[in-house]
XYZ file of C-alpha atoms in Angstrom:
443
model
C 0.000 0.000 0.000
C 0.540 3.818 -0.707
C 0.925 6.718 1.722
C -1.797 8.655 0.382
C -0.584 12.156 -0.688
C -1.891 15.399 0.534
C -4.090 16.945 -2.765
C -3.389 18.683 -5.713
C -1.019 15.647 -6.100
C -0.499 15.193 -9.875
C -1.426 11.748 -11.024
C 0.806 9.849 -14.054
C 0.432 8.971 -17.813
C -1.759 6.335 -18.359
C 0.212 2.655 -18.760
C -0.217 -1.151 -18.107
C 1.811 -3.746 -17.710
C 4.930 -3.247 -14.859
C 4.123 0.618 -15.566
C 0.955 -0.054 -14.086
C 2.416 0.298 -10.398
C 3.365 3.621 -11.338
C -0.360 5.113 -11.726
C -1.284 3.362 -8.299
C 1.983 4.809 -6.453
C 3.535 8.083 -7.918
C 2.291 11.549 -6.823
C 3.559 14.565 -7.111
C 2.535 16.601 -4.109
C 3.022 19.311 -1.519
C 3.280 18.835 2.322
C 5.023 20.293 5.198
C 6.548 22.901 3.356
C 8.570 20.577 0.135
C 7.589 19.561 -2.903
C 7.523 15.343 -2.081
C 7.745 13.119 -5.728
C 6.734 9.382 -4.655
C 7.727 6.684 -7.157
C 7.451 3.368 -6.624
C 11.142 3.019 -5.261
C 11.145 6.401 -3.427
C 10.111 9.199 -1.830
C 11.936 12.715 -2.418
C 11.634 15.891 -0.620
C 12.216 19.556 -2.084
C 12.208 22.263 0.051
C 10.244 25.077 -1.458
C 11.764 28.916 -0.103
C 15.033 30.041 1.276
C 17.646 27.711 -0.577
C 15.063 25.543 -1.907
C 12.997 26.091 -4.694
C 12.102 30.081 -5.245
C 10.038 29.819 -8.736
C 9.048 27.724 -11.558
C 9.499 28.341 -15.411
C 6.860 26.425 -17.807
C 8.237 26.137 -20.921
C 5.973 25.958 -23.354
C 7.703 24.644 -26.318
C 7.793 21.318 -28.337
C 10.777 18.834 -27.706
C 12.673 17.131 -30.421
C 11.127 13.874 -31.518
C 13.182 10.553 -30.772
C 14.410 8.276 -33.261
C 14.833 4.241 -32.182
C 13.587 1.204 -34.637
C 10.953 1.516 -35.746
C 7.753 4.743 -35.020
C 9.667 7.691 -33.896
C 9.016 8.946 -30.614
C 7.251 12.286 -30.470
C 9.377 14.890 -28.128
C 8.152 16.608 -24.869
C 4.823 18.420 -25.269
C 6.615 21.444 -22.749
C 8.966 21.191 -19.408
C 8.522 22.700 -16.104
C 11.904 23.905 -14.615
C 11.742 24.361 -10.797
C 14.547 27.047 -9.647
C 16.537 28.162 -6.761
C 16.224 32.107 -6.571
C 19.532 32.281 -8.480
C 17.911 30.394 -11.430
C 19.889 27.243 -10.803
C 17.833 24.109 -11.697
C 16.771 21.916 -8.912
C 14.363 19.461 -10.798
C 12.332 19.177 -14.064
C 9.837 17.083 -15.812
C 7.991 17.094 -19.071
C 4.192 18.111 -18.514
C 2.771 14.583 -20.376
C 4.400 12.720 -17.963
C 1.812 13.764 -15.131
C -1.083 13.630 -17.880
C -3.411 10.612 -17.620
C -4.664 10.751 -21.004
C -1.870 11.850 -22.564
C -0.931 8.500 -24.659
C -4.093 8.563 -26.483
C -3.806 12.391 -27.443
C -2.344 13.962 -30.328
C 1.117 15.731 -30.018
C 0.076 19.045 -28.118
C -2.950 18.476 -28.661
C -3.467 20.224 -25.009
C -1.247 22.827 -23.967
C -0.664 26.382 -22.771
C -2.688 27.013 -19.375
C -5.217 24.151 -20.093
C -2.320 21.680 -20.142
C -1.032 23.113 -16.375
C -4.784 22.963 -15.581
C -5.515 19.420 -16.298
C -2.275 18.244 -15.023
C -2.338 19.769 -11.983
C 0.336 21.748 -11.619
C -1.214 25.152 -11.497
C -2.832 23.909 -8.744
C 0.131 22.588 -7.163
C 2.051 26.037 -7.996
C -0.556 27.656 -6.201
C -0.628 25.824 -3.172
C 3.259 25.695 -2.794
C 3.026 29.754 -3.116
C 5.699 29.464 -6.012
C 5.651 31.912 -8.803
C 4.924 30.312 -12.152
C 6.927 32.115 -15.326
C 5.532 30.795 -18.832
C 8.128 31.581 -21.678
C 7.433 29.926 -25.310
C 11.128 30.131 -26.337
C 13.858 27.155 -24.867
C 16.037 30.070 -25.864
C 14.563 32.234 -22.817
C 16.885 33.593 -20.545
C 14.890 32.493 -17.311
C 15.615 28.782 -19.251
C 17.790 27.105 -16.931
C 20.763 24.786 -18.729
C 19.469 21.408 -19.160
C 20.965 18.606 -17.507
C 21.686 19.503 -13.412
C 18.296 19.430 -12.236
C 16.663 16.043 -10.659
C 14.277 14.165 -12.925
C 10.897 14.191 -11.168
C 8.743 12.167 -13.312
C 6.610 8.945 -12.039
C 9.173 6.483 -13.018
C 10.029 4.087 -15.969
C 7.876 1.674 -17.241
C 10.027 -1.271 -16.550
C 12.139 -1.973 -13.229
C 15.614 -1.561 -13.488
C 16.712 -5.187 -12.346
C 14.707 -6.028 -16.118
C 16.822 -3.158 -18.133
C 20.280 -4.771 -16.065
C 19.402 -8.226 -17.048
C 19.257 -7.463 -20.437
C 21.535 -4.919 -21.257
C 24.542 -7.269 -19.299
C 23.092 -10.745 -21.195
C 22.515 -8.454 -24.824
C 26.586 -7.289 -24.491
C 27.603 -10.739 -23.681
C 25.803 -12.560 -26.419
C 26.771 -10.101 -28.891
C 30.312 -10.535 -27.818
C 30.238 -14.069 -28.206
C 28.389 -13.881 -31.800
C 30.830 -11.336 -33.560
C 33.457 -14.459 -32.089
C 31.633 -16.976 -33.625
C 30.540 -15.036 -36.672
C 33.398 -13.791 -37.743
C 36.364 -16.366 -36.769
C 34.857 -18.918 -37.303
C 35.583 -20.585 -34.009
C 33.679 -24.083 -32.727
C 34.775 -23.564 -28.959
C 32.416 -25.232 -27.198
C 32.430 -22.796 -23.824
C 31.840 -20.151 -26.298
C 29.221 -21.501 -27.815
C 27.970 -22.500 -24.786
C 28.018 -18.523 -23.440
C 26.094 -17.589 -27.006
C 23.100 -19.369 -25.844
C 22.938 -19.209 -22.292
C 22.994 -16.110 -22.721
C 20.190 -16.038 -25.319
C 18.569 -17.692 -23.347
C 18.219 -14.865 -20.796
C 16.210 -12.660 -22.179
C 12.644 -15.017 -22.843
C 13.570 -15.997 -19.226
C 13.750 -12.583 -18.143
C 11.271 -11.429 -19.862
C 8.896 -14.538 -18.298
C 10.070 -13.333 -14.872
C 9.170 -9.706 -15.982
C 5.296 -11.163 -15.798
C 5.454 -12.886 -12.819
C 7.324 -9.950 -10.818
C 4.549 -7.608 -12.728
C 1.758 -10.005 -11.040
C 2.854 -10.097 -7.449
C 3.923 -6.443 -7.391
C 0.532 -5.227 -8.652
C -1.181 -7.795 -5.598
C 0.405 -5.180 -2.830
C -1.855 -2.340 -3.978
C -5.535 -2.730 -2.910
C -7.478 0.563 -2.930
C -10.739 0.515 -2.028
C -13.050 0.556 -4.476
C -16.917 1.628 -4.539
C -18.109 0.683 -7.524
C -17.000 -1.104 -11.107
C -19.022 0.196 -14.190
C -18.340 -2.292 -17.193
C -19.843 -1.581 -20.472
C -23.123 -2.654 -21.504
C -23.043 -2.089 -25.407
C -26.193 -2.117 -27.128
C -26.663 -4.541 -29.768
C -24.779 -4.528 -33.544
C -21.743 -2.538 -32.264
C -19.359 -5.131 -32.601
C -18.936 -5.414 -29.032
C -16.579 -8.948 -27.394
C -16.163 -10.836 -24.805
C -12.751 -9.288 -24.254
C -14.271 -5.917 -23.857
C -16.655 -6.315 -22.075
C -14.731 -8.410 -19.695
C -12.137 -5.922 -19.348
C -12.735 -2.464 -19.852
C -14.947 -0.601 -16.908
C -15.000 2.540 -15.184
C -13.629 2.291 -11.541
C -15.083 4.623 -8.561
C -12.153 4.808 -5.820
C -12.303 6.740 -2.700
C -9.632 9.563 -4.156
C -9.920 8.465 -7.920
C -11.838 7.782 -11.175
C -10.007 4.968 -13.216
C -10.665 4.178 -16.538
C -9.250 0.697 -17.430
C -9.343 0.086 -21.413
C -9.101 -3.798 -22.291
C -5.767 -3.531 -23.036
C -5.096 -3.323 -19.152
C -3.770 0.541 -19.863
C -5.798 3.043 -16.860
C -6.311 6.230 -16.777
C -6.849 7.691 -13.164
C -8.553 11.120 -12.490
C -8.764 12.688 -8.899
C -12.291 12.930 -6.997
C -10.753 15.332 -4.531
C -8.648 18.489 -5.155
C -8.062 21.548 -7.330
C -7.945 19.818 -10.664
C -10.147 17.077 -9.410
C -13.034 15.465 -11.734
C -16.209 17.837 -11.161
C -19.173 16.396 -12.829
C -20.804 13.858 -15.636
C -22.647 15.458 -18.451
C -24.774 13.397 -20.217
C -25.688 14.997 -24.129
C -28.186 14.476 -26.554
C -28.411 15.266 -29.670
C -31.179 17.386 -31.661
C -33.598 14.779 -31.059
C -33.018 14.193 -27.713
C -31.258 11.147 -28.627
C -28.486 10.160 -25.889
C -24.803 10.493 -27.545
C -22.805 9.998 -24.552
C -21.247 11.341 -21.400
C -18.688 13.689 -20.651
C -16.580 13.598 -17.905
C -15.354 17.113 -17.091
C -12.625 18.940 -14.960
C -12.374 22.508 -13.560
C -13.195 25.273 -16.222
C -15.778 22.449 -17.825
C -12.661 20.736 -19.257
C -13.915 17.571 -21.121
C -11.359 14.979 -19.856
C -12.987 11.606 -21.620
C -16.451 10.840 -23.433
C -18.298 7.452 -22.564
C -20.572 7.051 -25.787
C -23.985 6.170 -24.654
C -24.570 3.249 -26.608
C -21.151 1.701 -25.961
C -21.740 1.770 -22.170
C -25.175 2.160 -21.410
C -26.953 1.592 -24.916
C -27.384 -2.294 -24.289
C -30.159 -3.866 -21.509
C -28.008 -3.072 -18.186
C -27.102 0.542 -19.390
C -29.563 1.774 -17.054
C -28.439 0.371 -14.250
C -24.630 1.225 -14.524
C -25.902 4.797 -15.329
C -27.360 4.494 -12.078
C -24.438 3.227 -10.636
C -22.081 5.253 -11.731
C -24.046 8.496 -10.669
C -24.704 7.195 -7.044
C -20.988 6.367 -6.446
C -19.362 9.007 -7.558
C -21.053 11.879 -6.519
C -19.990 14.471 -8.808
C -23.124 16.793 -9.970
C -24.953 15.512 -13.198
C -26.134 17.571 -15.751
C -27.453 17.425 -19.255
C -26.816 19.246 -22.242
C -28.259 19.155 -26.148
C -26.435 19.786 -29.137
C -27.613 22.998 -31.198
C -27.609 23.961 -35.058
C -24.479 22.614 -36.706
C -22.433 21.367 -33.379
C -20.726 17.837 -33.355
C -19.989 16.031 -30.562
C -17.552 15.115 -29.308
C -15.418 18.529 -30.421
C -11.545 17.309 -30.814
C -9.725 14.707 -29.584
C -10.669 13.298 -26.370
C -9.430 9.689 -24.273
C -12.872 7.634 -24.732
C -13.638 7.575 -28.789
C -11.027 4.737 -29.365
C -11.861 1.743 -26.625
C -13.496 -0.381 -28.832
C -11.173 -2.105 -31.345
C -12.528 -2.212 -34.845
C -10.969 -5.997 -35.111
C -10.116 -9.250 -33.247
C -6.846 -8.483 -34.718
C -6.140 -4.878 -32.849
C -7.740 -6.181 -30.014
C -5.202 -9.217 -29.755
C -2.669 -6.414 -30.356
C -3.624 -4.106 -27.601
C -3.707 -6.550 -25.228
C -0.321 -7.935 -25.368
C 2.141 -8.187 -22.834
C 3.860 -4.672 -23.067
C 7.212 -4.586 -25.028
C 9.995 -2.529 -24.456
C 10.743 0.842 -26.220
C 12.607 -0.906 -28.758
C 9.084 -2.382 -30.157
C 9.444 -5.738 -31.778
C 13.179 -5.312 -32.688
C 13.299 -7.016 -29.514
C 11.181 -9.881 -30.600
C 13.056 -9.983 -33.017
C 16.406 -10.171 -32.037
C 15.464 -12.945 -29.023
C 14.361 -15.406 -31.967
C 17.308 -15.139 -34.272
C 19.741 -15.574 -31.046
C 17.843 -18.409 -29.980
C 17.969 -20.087 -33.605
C 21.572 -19.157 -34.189
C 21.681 -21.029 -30.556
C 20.618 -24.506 -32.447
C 22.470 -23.678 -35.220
C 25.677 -23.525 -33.649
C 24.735 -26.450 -31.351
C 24.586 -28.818 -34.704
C 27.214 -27.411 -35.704
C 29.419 -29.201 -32.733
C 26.982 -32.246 -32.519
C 30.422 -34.727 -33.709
C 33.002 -32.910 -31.523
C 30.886 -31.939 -28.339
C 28.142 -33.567 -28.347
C 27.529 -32.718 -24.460
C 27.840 -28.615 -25.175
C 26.283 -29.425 -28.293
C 22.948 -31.039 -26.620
C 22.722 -27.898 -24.262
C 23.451 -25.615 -26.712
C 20.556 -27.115 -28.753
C 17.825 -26.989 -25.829
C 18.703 -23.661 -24.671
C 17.722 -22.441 -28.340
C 14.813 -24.673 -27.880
C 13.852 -23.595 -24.602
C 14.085 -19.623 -25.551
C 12.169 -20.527 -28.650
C 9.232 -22.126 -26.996
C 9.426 -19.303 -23.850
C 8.422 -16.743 -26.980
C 6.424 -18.598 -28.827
C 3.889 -19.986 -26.401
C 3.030 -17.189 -24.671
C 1.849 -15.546 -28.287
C 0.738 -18.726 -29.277
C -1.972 -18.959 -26.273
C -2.325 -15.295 -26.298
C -3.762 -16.120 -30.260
C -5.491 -18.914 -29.973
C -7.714 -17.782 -26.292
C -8.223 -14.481 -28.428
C -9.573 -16.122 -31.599
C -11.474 -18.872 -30.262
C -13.060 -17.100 -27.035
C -12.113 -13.382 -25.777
C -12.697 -11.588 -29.285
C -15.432 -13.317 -30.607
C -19.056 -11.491 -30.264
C -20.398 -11.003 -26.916
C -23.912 -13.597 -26.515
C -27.160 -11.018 -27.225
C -29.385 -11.180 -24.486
C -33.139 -11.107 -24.915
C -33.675 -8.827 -21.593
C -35.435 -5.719 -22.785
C -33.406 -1.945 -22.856
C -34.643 -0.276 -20.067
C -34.595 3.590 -20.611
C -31.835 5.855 -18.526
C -33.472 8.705 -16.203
């Protein structure tokens, strides 16, 4: 368990998978004077006055994108510098980084003093008493150098024991295959190295899930109520959705869980806290769907009516959902040419428009070197059997191990996506069973 944080505490980008921890443990907060960041392997204090930290700077400028294999990387949507009264740096982060719904948006898609709204941190400004500058320039000369200040984001997505394991197995095994590649060499404790260490990363990567499961066990808030979607008929609606995705009412949060396992948590109490469901119609009087907005009617995600409460226990998870989270509840109805929902918003996208995507979505999470990784784990573990053979006459004890370590790394990849497949084709993404009950109408 958490030590809850005193409020506005900024909550993190949405993830799943081992960065899952992250959205149930880091906080950004102020108490007792400091600015405290809480990660999920710390907790550190910055004084705010005196030597501490005398001002922010908001700089409200696009980063450089990132290049790696394969879908660049889009840069930072702005930074927030936090300064000692002689400008020096004492900690940054990039503003999407304490965004829930920031992986679904466009690039800047929210910025300016909307994005320090929703995130929090004008909030948190405030109640520190620290003066907020905004410059639109990097070249600004209340900029601080880059580079000396602490990094006070939530936290990577994967623990660093995973990023060790790899990178020290990944420089051995690379070491050994330039030996083997290129001289030619049949040594059988080299060959031996090339696929034990191979071998290592399915293995880690099978601990990774395991470690991902217990971890995640340790955090139990409590929760009020679960809203799960209750589609209305001819949507294309699965089992795997509606298993999966819901709407959860905590006692400080409201968590949107997609069925990818990716959430999305909003605070109930605060500054920049969730204030209230809209529910729209359109001209007719039709419902469209439900908003659910932040201070300054921010629209922070859409539920679409039919989606969640168009099929024949939509009225009752209406209900529900009003009852437990007891933000006010209003209605509005479009007028002459509007269109609803207006821009991007987190919500549009949580139904997958195939089996296919939805198998995709809901894969264990990779790493940010996408499925070069994948890729690279299979051709070591081949060029494992491969060498193995090639030794079978000379060493035929190395040459047996070398063989099932190949094998072994080959079936630790391959059955995991295999069963992921085959439980998605034949069961989770096939069409959710109609039932006969009659819609009951929302009120």
């Amino acid at each position: 368990m958490t030590t809850p944080s005193a409020e506005p505490a900024l909550r993190p980008a949405a993830s799943r998978g081992p960065g899952l921890e992250r959205c149930h443990c880091a906080r950004l907060s102020f108490e007792d004077g400091a600015l405290v960041l809480r990660t999920r392997r710390r907790a550190v204090r910055h004084p705010v006055g005196g030597d501490g930290i005398a001002r922010a700077v908001f700089v409200d400028a696009p980063g450089e994108d990132r290049e790696r294999v394969g879908p660049t990387l889009p840069g930072s949507w702005g930074e927030l510098q936090l300064q000692d009264r002689d400008g020096a740096l004492i900690g940054r982060f990039d503003l999407e980084d304490w965004l829930p719904e920031s992986p679904v948006l466009p690039k800047r898609s929210v910025r300016g003093e909307q994005l320090l709204s929703r995130t929090g941190v004008s909030h948190l400004l405030k109640a520190a008493a620290i003066p907020l500058h905004v410059v639109r320039d990097r070249d600004d000369p209340l900029v601080a150098p880059g580079g000396s200040g602490a990094a006070l984001g939530p936290g990577n997505d994967f623990p660093y024991w995973y990023w060790g394991v790899r990178a020290v197995a990944g420089a051995a095994w690379f070491a050994a295959f330039t030996a083997v590649l290129f001289s030619g060499t049949t040594a059988p404790w080299l060959i031996l190295v090339l696929a034990a260490t191979a071998a290592v990363a399915p293995v880690a990567r099978l601990l990774l899930r395991a470690w991902t499961r217990v971890r995640l066990r340790r955090y139990a808030p409590t929760v009020r109520e679960r809203v799960r979607p209750s589609p209305a008929p001819g949507l294309g609606a699965t089992v795997r959705f509606c298993r999966d995705t819901e709407l959860r009412v905590q006692d400080r949060d409201l968590v949107l869980r997609d069925l990818g396992g990716q959430e999305y948590w909003f605070p109930l109490t605060g500054a920049h806290a969730v204030t209230s469901l809209v529910r729209v119609r359109d001209r007719a009087g039709s419902e469209l769907g439900v908003e659910l907005r932040g201070p300054a009617e921010q629209v922070r995600a859409v539920l679409p009516w039919d989606l969640w409460f168009g099929g024949g226990t939509g009225a009752d998870g209406w209900s529900r959902l009003r009852r437990a989270a007891g933000l006010t509840v209003s209605e509005r109805r479009l007028t002459g040419k509007a269109i609803w929902p207006k821009g991007p918003v987190l919500g549009l996208g949580m139904l997958p428009r195939s089996g296919s995507e939805a198998r995709r979505r809901s894969r264990f999470p990779g790493t940010i070197a996408g499925v070069s990784s994948t890729a690279v784990m299979a051709i070591g573990s081949v060029f494992s059997v491969v060498q193995g053979l090639r030794i079978t006459d000379e060493h035929p004890g190395a040459a047996l191990t070398a063989v099932l370590l190949g094998a072994v790394g080959l079936a630790l990849q391959g059955v995991p996506y295999a069963v992921h497949q085959l439980r998605g084709r034949l069961r989770l993404d096939r069409p959710v069973p109609q039932r006969t009950t009659p819609r009951k109408v929302a009120v």
